[in-house]
Tab-separated table of N, CA, C and O in Angstrom:
chain	number	residue	atom	x	y	z
B	13	MET	N	19.678	-8.679	11.394
B	13	MET	CA	19.398	-8.922	9.899
B	13	MET	C	18.161	-7.546	9.385
B	13	MET	O	17.181	-7.310	10.320
B	14	GLU	N	18.066	-6.589	8.948
B	14	GLU	CA	17.764	-5.789	8.312
B	14	GLU	C	15.835	-5.788	8.086
B	14	GLU	O	15.429	-5.175	8.391
B	15	VAL	N	15.993	-6.887	7.661
B	15	VAL	CA	14.649	-7.675	7.294
B	15	VAL	C	13.684	-7.613	8.203
B	15	VAL	O	12.481	-7.024	8.415
B	16	ILE	N	14.210	-8.132	9.573
B	16	ILE	CA	13.894	-8.101	10.762
B	16	ILE	C	13.394	-7.015	11.608
B	16	ILE	O	12.522	-6.817	12.097
B	17	ASP	N	14.170	-6.414	11.663
B	17	ASP	CA	14.564	-4.890	11.856
B	17	ASP	C	13.581	-4.335	11.448
B	17	ASP	O	12.906	-3.264	12.288
B	18	GLY	N	13.377	-4.190	10.005
B	18	GLY	CA	12.217	-3.217	9.589
B	18	GLY	C	10.608	-3.967	9.555
B	18	GLY	O	9.947	-3.209	9.251
B	19	ILE	N	10.474	-5.020	10.027
B	19	ILE	CA	9.153	-5.183	10.002
B	19	ILE	C	8.318	-4.495	10.923
B	19	ILE	O	7.206	-4.126	10.694
B	20	PRO	N	8.676	-4.305	12.366
B	20	PRO	CA	7.526	-3.544	13.173
B	20	PRO	C	7.242	-2.029	12.250
B	20	PRO	O	5.960	-1.804	12.538
B	21	ALA	N	7.917	-1.317	11.962
B	21	ALA	CA	7.932	-0.239	11.368
B	21	ALA	C	6.769	-0.229	10.225
B	21	ALA	O	5.928	0.555	9.538
B	22	SER	N	6.978	-0.922	9.180
B	22	SER	CA	6.413	-1.360	8.078
B	22	SER	C	4.937	-1.920	8.365
B	22	SER	O	3.978	-1.445	8.094
B	23	LEU	N	4.771	-2.585	9.765
B	23	LEU	CA	3.850	-2.909	10.094
B	23	LEU	C	2.865	-2.319	10.720
B	23	LEU	O	1.463	-1.627	10.056
B	24	ARG	N	3.191	-1.042	11.622
B	24	ARG	CA	2.659	0.424	11.744
B	24	ARG	C	2.343	0.641	10.607
B	24	ARG	O	0.939	1.376	11.000
B	25	ALA	N	2.978	1.003	9.836
B	25	ALA	CA	2.561	2.011	8.600
B	25	ALA	C	1.498	1.478	7.840
B	25	ALA	O	0.750	2.015	7.460
B	26	SER	N	0.943	-0.075	8.055
B	26	SER	CA	0.488	-0.733	7.044
B	26	SER	C	-0.651	-0.853	7.877
B	26	SER	O	-2.025	-0.844	7.457
B	27	LEU	N	-0.936	-0.550	9.166
B	27	LEU	CA	-2.317	-0.947	10.079
B	27	LEU	C	-2.980	0.477	9.741
B	27	LEU	O	-4.020	0.613	10.236
B	28	ALA	N	-2.412	1.301	9.815
B	28	ALA	CA	-2.948	2.713	9.299
B	28	ALA	C	-3.783	2.850	8.287
B	28	ALA	O	-4.602	3.869	8.142
B	29	ARG	N	-3.897	1.688	7.590
B	29	ARG	CA	-4.811	1.954	6.118
B	29	ARG	C	-5.977	0.559	6.139
B	29	ARG	O	-5.373	-0.494	6.577
B	30	GLU	N	-7.277	0.967	5.463
B	30	GLU	CA	-7.602	-0.216	5.540
B	30	GLU	C	-8.224	0.257	3.826
B	30	GLU	O	-8.280	0.974	3.159
B	31	HIS	N	-8.453	-1.157	3.338
B	31	HIS	CA	-8.599	-1.389	2.121
B	31	HIS	C	-9.602	-2.536	2.233
B	31	HIS	O	-9.673	-3.489	2.621
B	32	VAL	N	-10.812	-2.143	1.029
B	32	VAL	CA	-12.238	-3.144	1.046
B	32	VAL	C	-11.802	-3.924	0.074
B	32	VAL	O	-11.026	-3.791	-1.135
B	33	VAL	N	-11.717	-5.333	0.042
B	33	VAL	CA	-11.285	-6.246	-0.656
B	33	VAL	C	-12.866	-7.234	-1.309
B	33	VAL	O	-13.528	-7.449	-0.235
B	34	CYS	N	-13.002	-7.297	-2.403
B	34	CYS	CA	-14.192	-7.570	-2.855
B	34	CYS	C	-13.820	-9.210	-3.176
B	34	CYS	O	-12.487	-9.795	-2.623
B	35	ARG	N	-15.281	-10.055	-3.142
B	35	ARG	CA	-15.018	-11.783	-2.801
B	35	ARG	C	-14.129	-11.941	-3.731
B	35	ARG	O	-13.103	-13.196	-3.456
B	36	GLU	N	-13.677	-11.588	-5.155
B	36	GLU	CA	-12.990	-11.884	-6.198
B	36	GLU	C	-11.333	-11.799	-6.028
B	36	GLU	O	-10.319	-12.496	-6.125
B	37	GLN	N	-11.139	-11.029	-5.029
B	37	GLN	CA	-9.728	-10.434	-4.989
B	37	GLN	C	-9.299	-11.687	-3.895
B	37	GLN	O	-8.116	-11.309	-3.628
B	38	LEU	N	-10.144	-12.820	-2.938
B	38	LEU	CA	-9.608	-13.057	-1.793
B	38	LEU	C	-8.544	-14.025	-2.252
B	38	LEU	O	-7.547	-14.258	-1.488
B	39	PRO	N	-8.672	-14.653	-3.310
B	39	PRO	CA	-7.881	-15.569	-3.509
B	39	PRO	C	-6.050	-15.029	-3.785
B	39	PRO	O	-5.068	-15.746	-2.992
B	40	LEU	N	-5.972	-13.887	-4.255
B	40	LEU	CA	-4.974	-13.325	-4.165
B	40	LEU	C	-4.629	-12.519	-3.028
B	40	LEU	O	-3.338	-12.649	-2.440
B	41	VAL	N	-5.296	-11.967	-2.108
B	41	VAL	CA	-5.034	-11.901	-0.527
B	41	VAL	C	-4.643	-12.469	0.051
B	41	VAL	O	-3.527	-12.605	0.477
B	42	GLU	N	-4.765	-14.004	0.160
B	42	GLU	CA	-4.425	-15.014	0.685
B	42	GLU	C	-3.629	-15.728	0.262
B	42	GLU	O	-2.265	-15.645	1.035
B	43	ALA	N	-3.114	-15.383	-1.008
B	43	ALA	CA	-1.745	-15.482	-1.365
B	43	ALA	C	-0.636	-14.915	-1.415
B	43	ALA	O	0.606	-15.635	-0.980
B	44	VAL	N	-1.112	-13.331	-1.241
B	44	VAL	CA	-0.252	-12.698	-0.825
B	44	VAL	C	0.155	-12.680	0.758
B	44	VAL	O	1.700	-12.931	1.319
B	45	VAL	N	-0.697	-13.084	1.784
B	45	VAL	CA	-1.163	-13.475	2.910
B	45	VAL	C	0.359	-14.795	3.372
B	45	VAL	O	1.298	-14.299	4.257
B	46	ASP	N	0.132	-15.428	2.267
B	46	ASP	CA	0.593	-17.267	2.509
B	46	ASP	C	2.112	-16.379	2.347
B	46	ASP	O	3.115	-16.837	3.096
B	47	ALA	N	2.534	-15.834	0.921
B	47	ALA	CA	4.279	-15.156	0.873
B	47	ALA	C	4.690	-14.817	2.206
B	47	ALA	O	6.209	-14.890	2.445
B	48	VAL	N	4.098	-13.778	2.687
B	48	VAL	CA	4.658	-12.854	3.522
B	48	VAL	C	4.845	-13.403	4.877
B	48	VAL	O	5.965	-13.512	5.392
B	49	THR	N	3.582	-14.494	4.692
B	49	THR	CA	4.267	-15.335	6.378
B	49	THR	C	5.458	-16.303	5.964
B	49	THR	O	6.097	-16.132	7.326
B	50	ARG	N	5.469	-16.929	5.096
B	50	ARG	CA	6.626	-17.465	4.847
B	50	ARG	C	7.783	-16.667	4.832
B	50	ARG	O	8.989	-17.315	5.356
B	51	ALA	N	8.156	-15.794	4.183
B	51	ALA	CA	9.172	-14.535	4.205
B	51	ALA	C	9.150	-14.355	5.995
B	51	ALA	O	10.618	-14.281	5.983
B	52	VAL	N	8.395	-13.995	6.640
B	52	VAL	CA	8.955	-13.624	7.691
B	52	VAL	C	9.250	-15.077	8.667
B	52	VAL	O	10.542	-15.137	9.752
B	53	VAL	N	8.663	-16.014	8.682
B	53	VAL	CA	9.305	-17.478	9.262
B	53	VAL	C	10.387	-18.143	8.703
B	53	VAL	O	11.397	-17.832	9.304
B	54	ASP	N	10.510	-17.756	7.431
B	54	ASP	CA	11.943	-17.589	6.632
B	54	ASP	C	13.495	-17.059	7.784
B	54	ASP	O	14.059	-17.237	8.173
B	55	ALA	N	13.298	-15.887	7.636
B	55	ALA	CA	14.005	-14.926	8.047
B	55	ALA	C	13.921	-15.358	9.846
B	55	ALA	O	15.008	-14.445	9.956
B	56	VAL	N	12.750	-15.625	10.181
B	56	VAL	CA	13.200	-15.761	11.947
B	56	VAL	C	14.109	-16.783	12.008
B	56	VAL	O	15.277	-17.138	12.581
B	57	ALA	N	14.000	-17.854	10.702
B	57	ALA	CA	14.861	-19.361	11.156
B	57	ALA	C	16.139	-19.051	11.084
B	57	ALA	O	17.109	-19.593	11.774
B	58	VAL	N	16.247	-18.008	9.823
B	58	VAL	CA	17.943	-17.590	9.472
B	58	VAL	C	18.494	-17.216	10.924
B	58	VAL	O	19.526	-17.235	11.348
B	59	GLU	N	17.562	-16.010	11.264
B	59	GLU	CA	18.118	-15.297	12.492
B	59	GLU	C	18.137	-16.484	13.784
B	59	GLU	O	19.687	-16.196	14.222
B	60	VAL	N	17.442	-17.215	13.779
B	60	VAL	CA	17.904	-18.460	14.937
B	60	VAL	C	19.021	-19.010	14.306
B	60	VAL	O	19.971	-19.504	15.475
B	61	GLU	N	19.196	-19.590	13.117
B	61	GLU	CA	20.565	-20.187	12.891
B	61	GLU	C	21.528	-19.247	13.096
B	61	GLU	O	22.587	-20.144	13.960
B	62	ARG	N	21.629	-18.064	12.905
B	62	ARG	CA	22.889	-17.417	13.286
B	62	ARG	C	23.132	-17.331	14.602
B	62	ARG	O	24.340	-17.324	15.345
B	63	ILE	N	22.102	-16.943	15.516
B	63	ILE	CA	22.209	-16.901	16.794
B	63	ILE	C	22.930	-18.492	17.720
B	63	ILE	O	23.592	-18.054	18.435
B	64	VAL	N	22.463	-19.357	17.121
B	64	VAL	CA	23.178	-20.774	17.088
B	64	VAL	C	23.974	-20.561	17.082
B	64	VAL	O	25.099	-21.670	17.488
B	65	ALA	N	24.661	-20.233	15.744
B	65	ALA	CA	26.083	-20.543	15.611
B	65	ALA	C	26.841	-19.446	15.966
B	65	ALA	O	28.226	-19.640	16.309
B	66	THR	N	26.179	-18.329	16.172
B	66	THR	CA	27.383	-17.394	16.718
B	66	THR	C	27.251	-17.450	18.337
B	66	THR	O	28.694	-16.563	18.811
B	67	GLY	N	25.956	-17.639	18.688
B	67	GLY	CA	25.609	-17.294	20.543
B	67	GLY	C	25.373	-16.094	20.791
B	67	GLY	O	25.512	-15.882	22.131
B	68	VAL	N	25.255	-15.414	19.806
B	68	VAL	CA	24.876	-13.922	19.991
B	68	VAL	C	23.854	-13.632	20.101
B	68	VAL	O	23.166	-13.995	18.808
B	69	VAL	N	22.855	-12.919	20.441
B	69	VAL	CA	21.671	-12.112	20.246
B	69	VAL	C	22.082	-10.509	20.100
B	69	VAL	O	22.199	-9.806	20.938
B	70	ARG	N	21.315	-10.539	19.115
B	70	ARG	CA	20.865	-8.857	19.151
B	70	ARG	C	20.091	-7.886	19.395
B	70	ARG	O	18.913	-8.857	19.717
B	71	VAL	N	20.202	-6.977	20.276
B	71	VAL	CA	19.397	-6.307	20.858
B	71	VAL	C	18.699	-4.918	20.055
B	71	VAL	O	19.977	-4.538	19.771
């Protein structure tokens, strides 16, 4: 699954930057983090379902 394969590269790219967040922006940041977390969990769940269905683990 391309989405899962792309996570490490995009994570490395984002770790190279820092951004100051003011108190008023924290709810937005939390909402984005929650959305990203849900997307990753959903992608992992889909991949696990694929593995269970096919019996094949991609390396």
